[in-house]
Coordinates of C-alpha atoms in Angstrom, one line a residue:
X1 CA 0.0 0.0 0.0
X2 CA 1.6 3.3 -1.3
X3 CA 1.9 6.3 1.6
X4 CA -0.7 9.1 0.5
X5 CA -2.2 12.0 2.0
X6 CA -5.9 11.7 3.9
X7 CA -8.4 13.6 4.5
X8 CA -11.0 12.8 7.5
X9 CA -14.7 15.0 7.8
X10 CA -16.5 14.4 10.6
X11 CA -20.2 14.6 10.9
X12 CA -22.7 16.4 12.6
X13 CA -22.6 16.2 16.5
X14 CA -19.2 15.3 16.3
X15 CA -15.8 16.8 16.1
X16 CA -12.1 15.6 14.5
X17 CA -11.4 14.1 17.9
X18 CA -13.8 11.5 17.1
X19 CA -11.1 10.5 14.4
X20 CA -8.4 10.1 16.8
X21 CA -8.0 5.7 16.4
X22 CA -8.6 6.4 12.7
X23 CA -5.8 8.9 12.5
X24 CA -3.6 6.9 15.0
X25 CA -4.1 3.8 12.3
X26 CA -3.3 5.4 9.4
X27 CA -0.3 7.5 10.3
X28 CA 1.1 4.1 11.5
X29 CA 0.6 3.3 7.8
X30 CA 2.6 5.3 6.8
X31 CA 0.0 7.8 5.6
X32 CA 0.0 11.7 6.1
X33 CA -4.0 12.2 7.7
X34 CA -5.4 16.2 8.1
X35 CA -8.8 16.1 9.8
X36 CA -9.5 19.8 10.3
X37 CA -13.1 20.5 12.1
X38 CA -15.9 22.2 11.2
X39 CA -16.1 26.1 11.4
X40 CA -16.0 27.0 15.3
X41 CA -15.6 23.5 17.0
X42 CA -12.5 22.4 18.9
X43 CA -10.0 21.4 16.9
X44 CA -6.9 18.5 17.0
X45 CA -4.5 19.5 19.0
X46 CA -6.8 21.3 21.8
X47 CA -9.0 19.6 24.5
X48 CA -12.1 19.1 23.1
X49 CA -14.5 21.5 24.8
X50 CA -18.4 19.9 24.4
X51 CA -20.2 23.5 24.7
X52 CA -18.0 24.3 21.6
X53 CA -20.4 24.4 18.8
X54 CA -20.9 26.9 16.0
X55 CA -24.7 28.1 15.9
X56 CA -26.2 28.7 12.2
X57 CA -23.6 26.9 10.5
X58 CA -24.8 25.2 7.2
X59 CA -23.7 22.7 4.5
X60 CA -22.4 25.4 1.8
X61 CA -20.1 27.0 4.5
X62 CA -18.5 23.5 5.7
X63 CA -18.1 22.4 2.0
X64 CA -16.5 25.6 1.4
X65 CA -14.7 25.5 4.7
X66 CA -12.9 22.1 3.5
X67 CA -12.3 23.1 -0.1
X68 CA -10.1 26.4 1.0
X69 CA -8.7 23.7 2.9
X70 CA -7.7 21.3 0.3
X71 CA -6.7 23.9 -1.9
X72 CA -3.5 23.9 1.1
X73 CA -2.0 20.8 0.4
X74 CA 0.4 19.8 -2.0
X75 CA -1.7 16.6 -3.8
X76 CA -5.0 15.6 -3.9
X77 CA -5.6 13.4 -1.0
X78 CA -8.2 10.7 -0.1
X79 CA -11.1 12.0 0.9
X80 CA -12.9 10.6 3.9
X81 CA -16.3 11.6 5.4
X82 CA -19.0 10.3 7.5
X83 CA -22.1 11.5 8.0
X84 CA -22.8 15.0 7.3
X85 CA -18.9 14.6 6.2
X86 CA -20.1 11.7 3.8
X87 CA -22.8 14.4 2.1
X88 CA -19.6 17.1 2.0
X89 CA -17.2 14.8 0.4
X90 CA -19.7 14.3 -3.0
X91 CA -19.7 17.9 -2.7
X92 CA -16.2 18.1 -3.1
X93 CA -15.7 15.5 -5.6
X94 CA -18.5 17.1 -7.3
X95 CA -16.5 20.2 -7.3
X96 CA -13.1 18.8 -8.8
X97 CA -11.3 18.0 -5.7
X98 CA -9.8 14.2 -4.6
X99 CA -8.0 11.5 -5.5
X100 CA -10.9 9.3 -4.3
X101 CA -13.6 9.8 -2.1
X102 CA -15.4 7.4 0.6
X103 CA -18.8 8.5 1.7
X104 CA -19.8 6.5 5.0
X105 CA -23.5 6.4 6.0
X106 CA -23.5 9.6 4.0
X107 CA -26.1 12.6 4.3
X108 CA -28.3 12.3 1.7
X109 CA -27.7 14.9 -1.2
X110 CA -30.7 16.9 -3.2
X111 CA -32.5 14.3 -5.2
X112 CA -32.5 11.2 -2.6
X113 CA -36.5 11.0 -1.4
X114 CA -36.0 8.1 0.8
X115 CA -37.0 9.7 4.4
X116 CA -37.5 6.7 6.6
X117 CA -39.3 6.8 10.0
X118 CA -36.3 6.0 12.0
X119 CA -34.4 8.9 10.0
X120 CA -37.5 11.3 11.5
X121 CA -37.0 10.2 14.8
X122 CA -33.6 10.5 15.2
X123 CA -33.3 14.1 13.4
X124 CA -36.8 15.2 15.4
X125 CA -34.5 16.7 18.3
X126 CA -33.9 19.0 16.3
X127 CA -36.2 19.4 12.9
X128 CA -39.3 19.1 15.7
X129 CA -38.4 22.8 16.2
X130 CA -37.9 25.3 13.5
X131 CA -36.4 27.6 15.6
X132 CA -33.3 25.2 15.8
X133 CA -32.3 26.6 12.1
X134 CA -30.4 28.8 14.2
X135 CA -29.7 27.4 17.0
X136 CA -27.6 24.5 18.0
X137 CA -28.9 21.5 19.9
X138 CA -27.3 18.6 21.9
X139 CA -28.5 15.0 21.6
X140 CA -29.9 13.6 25.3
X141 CA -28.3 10.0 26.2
X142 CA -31.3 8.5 25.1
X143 CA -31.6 10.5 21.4
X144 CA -27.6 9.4 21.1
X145 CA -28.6 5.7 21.7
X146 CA -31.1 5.9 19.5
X147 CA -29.1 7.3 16.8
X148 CA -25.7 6.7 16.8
X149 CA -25.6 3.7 18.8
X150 CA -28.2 1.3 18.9
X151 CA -26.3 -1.6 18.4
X152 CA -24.7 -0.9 22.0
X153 CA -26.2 -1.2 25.6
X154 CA -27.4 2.2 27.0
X155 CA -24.6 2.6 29.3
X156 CA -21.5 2.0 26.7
X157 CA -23.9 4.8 24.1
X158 CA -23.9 7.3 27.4
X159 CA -20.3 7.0 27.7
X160 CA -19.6 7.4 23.9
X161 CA -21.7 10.5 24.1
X162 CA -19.9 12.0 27.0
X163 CA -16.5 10.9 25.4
X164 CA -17.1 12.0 21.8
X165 CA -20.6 14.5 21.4
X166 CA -21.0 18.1 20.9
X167 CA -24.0 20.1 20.6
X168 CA -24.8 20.6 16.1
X169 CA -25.8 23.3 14.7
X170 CA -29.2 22.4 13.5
X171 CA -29.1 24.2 10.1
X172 CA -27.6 21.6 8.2
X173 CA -30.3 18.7 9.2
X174 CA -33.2 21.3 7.7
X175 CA -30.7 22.0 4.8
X176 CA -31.1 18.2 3.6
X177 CA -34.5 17.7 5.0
X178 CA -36.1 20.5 2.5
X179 CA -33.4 20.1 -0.5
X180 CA -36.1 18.6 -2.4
X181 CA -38.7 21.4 -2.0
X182 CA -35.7 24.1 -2.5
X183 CA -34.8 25.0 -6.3
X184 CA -31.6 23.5 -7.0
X185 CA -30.1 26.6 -7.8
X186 CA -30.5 27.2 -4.4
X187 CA -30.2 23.8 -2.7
X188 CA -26.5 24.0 -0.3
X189 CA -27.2 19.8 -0.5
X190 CA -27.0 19.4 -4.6
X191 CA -24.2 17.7 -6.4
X192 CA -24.5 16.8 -10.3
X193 CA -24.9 13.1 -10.4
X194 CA -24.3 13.1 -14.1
X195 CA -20.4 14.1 -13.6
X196 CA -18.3 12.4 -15.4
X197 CA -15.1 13.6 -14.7
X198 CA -15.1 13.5 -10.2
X199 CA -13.5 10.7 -8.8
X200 CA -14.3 7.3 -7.6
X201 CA -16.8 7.1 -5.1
X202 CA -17.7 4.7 -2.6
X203 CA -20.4 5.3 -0.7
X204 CA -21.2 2.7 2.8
X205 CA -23.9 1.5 4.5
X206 CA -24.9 0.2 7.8
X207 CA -27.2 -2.3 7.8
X208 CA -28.0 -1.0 11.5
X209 CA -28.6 2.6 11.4
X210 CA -31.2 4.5 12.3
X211 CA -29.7 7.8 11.2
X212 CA -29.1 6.8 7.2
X213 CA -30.9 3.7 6.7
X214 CA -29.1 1.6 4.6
X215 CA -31.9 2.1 1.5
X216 CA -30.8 5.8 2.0
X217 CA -27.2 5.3 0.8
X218 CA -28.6 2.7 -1.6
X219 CA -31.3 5.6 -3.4
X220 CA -28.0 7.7 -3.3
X221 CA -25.9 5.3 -5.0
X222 CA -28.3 4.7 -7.9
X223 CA -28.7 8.7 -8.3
X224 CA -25.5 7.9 -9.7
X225 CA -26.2 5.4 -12.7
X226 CA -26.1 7.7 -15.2
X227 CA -22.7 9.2 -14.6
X228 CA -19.3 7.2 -16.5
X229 CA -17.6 8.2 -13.2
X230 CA -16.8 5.0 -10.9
X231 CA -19.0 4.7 -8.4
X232 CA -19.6 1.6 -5.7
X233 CA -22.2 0.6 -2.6
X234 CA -20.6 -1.2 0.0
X235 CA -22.8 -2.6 3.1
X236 CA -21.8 -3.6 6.7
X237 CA -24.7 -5.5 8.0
X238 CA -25.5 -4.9 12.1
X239 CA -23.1 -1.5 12.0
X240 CA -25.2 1.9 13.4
X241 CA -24.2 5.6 12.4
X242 CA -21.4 5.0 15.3
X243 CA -19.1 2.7 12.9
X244 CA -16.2 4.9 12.9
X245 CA -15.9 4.3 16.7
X246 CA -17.7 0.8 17.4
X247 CA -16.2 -2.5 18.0
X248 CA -15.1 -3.6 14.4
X249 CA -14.4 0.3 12.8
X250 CA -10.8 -1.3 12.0
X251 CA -12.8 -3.6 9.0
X252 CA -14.4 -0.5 7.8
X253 CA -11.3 1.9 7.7
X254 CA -8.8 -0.4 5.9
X255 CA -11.6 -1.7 3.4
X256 CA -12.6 2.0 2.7
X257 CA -8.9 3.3 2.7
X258 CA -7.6 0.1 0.4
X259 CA -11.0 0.7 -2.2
X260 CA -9.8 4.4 -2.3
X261 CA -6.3 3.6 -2.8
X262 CA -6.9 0.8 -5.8
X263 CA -7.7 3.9 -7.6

């Protein structure tokens, strides 16, 4: 496996720390790994303060946040990204950037209807309000459990929470969840599905999670048919929207980074 330069986006209610074994696995590699946060979280390389969290952020500014960002480095790297990170990585291969991208149990992009019930429930924290467009809103134990870690007891998802959660800027969730009833001009979720010229794209599911149902990632896998660009579906049956920090994450990282790095 040839050394190459990563790139790691972290999702929504989460920040770079929650990373840390991915980083600590791929640097051993051999591989150089950025994972800058989002706008106005705590970054690597500072304790990671959980009443850090940047109110009225949304999906345009992160995706533009990470392309000034990748406009830094000297090559195109991999490019990494779960969750809301998973949605922002098609947006940056959309735009021209990466070498390859990975996309696990991604936001769904303009275009993908699929809205499952367990979706609702686990984004009604915060869509349940409209007020929270501007506001940011933390996750109880119980909504984290529900959401990010259903496959775990109560206790261990209570731990994770306390270990690895931050209150998210609510913005984003109503970004995706109206995309479809927003022009596309206007949409900050769009991407071009008909690109031909991005890179590969692998885009993972959890059979598991509540979050992105795995028929979510599917829909946004077959948005892509009619593009020539390279792109793959890739399930992990029993895994919830906590994969990147569950028993078994080392599976998913060196499968995701070794598809990325075939091409």
């Amino acid at each position: 496996m040839s050394d190459r330069t990563i790139l790691l986006i972290h999702g929504l209610w989460m920040t770079p720390h929650s990373w840390q074994p991915w980083i600590d696995r791929y640097t051993a590699q051999g591989h150089t790994v950025h994972a800058p946060g989002w706008p106005g979280v705590s970054q690597l390389g500072e304790p990671l303060d959980h009443a850090k969290a940047p109110a009225g952020l949304g999906v345009q500014e992160i995706a533009d946040h990470y392309e000034a960002f990748l406009r830094t480095l000297p090559e195109q790297p991999v490019i990494i990204g779960h969750s809301f990170g998973g949605l922002v990585t098609q947006i940056l291969l959309d735009r021209g950037y990466g070498r390859a991208g990975v996309a696990i149990h991604p936001g769904q992009p303009r275009g993908v209807l699929a809205l499952p019930l367990s979706t609702l429930r686990a984004a009604w924290p915060v869509l349940g309000n409209p007020a929270n467009r501007r506001r940011t809103v933390a996750l109880t134990d119980r909504q984290f459990h529900y959401a990010f870690a259903n496959t775990v007891s109560a206790e261990q998802a209570a731990r994770e929470r306390a270990t690895w959660a931050i209150p998210g800027p609510g913005r984003p969730l109503f970004q995706a969840g109206l995309a479809n009833f927003t022009p596309k001009a206007r949409a900050a979720t769009r991407i071009d599905y008909r690109n031909d010229s991005r890179s590969p794209l692998l885009l993972v599911a959890g059979g598991a999670d509540h979050i992105v149902p795995r028929g979510v990632v599917r829909e946004n896998h077959r948005r892509y048919a009619k593009s020539g660009a390279v792109t793959e579906f890739r399930e992990y049956p029993g895994r919830d929207h906590g994969t990147c920090f569950h028993d078994g994450w080392e599976q998913v990282a060196d499968e995701s980074l070794a598809w990325a790095l075939a091409y």
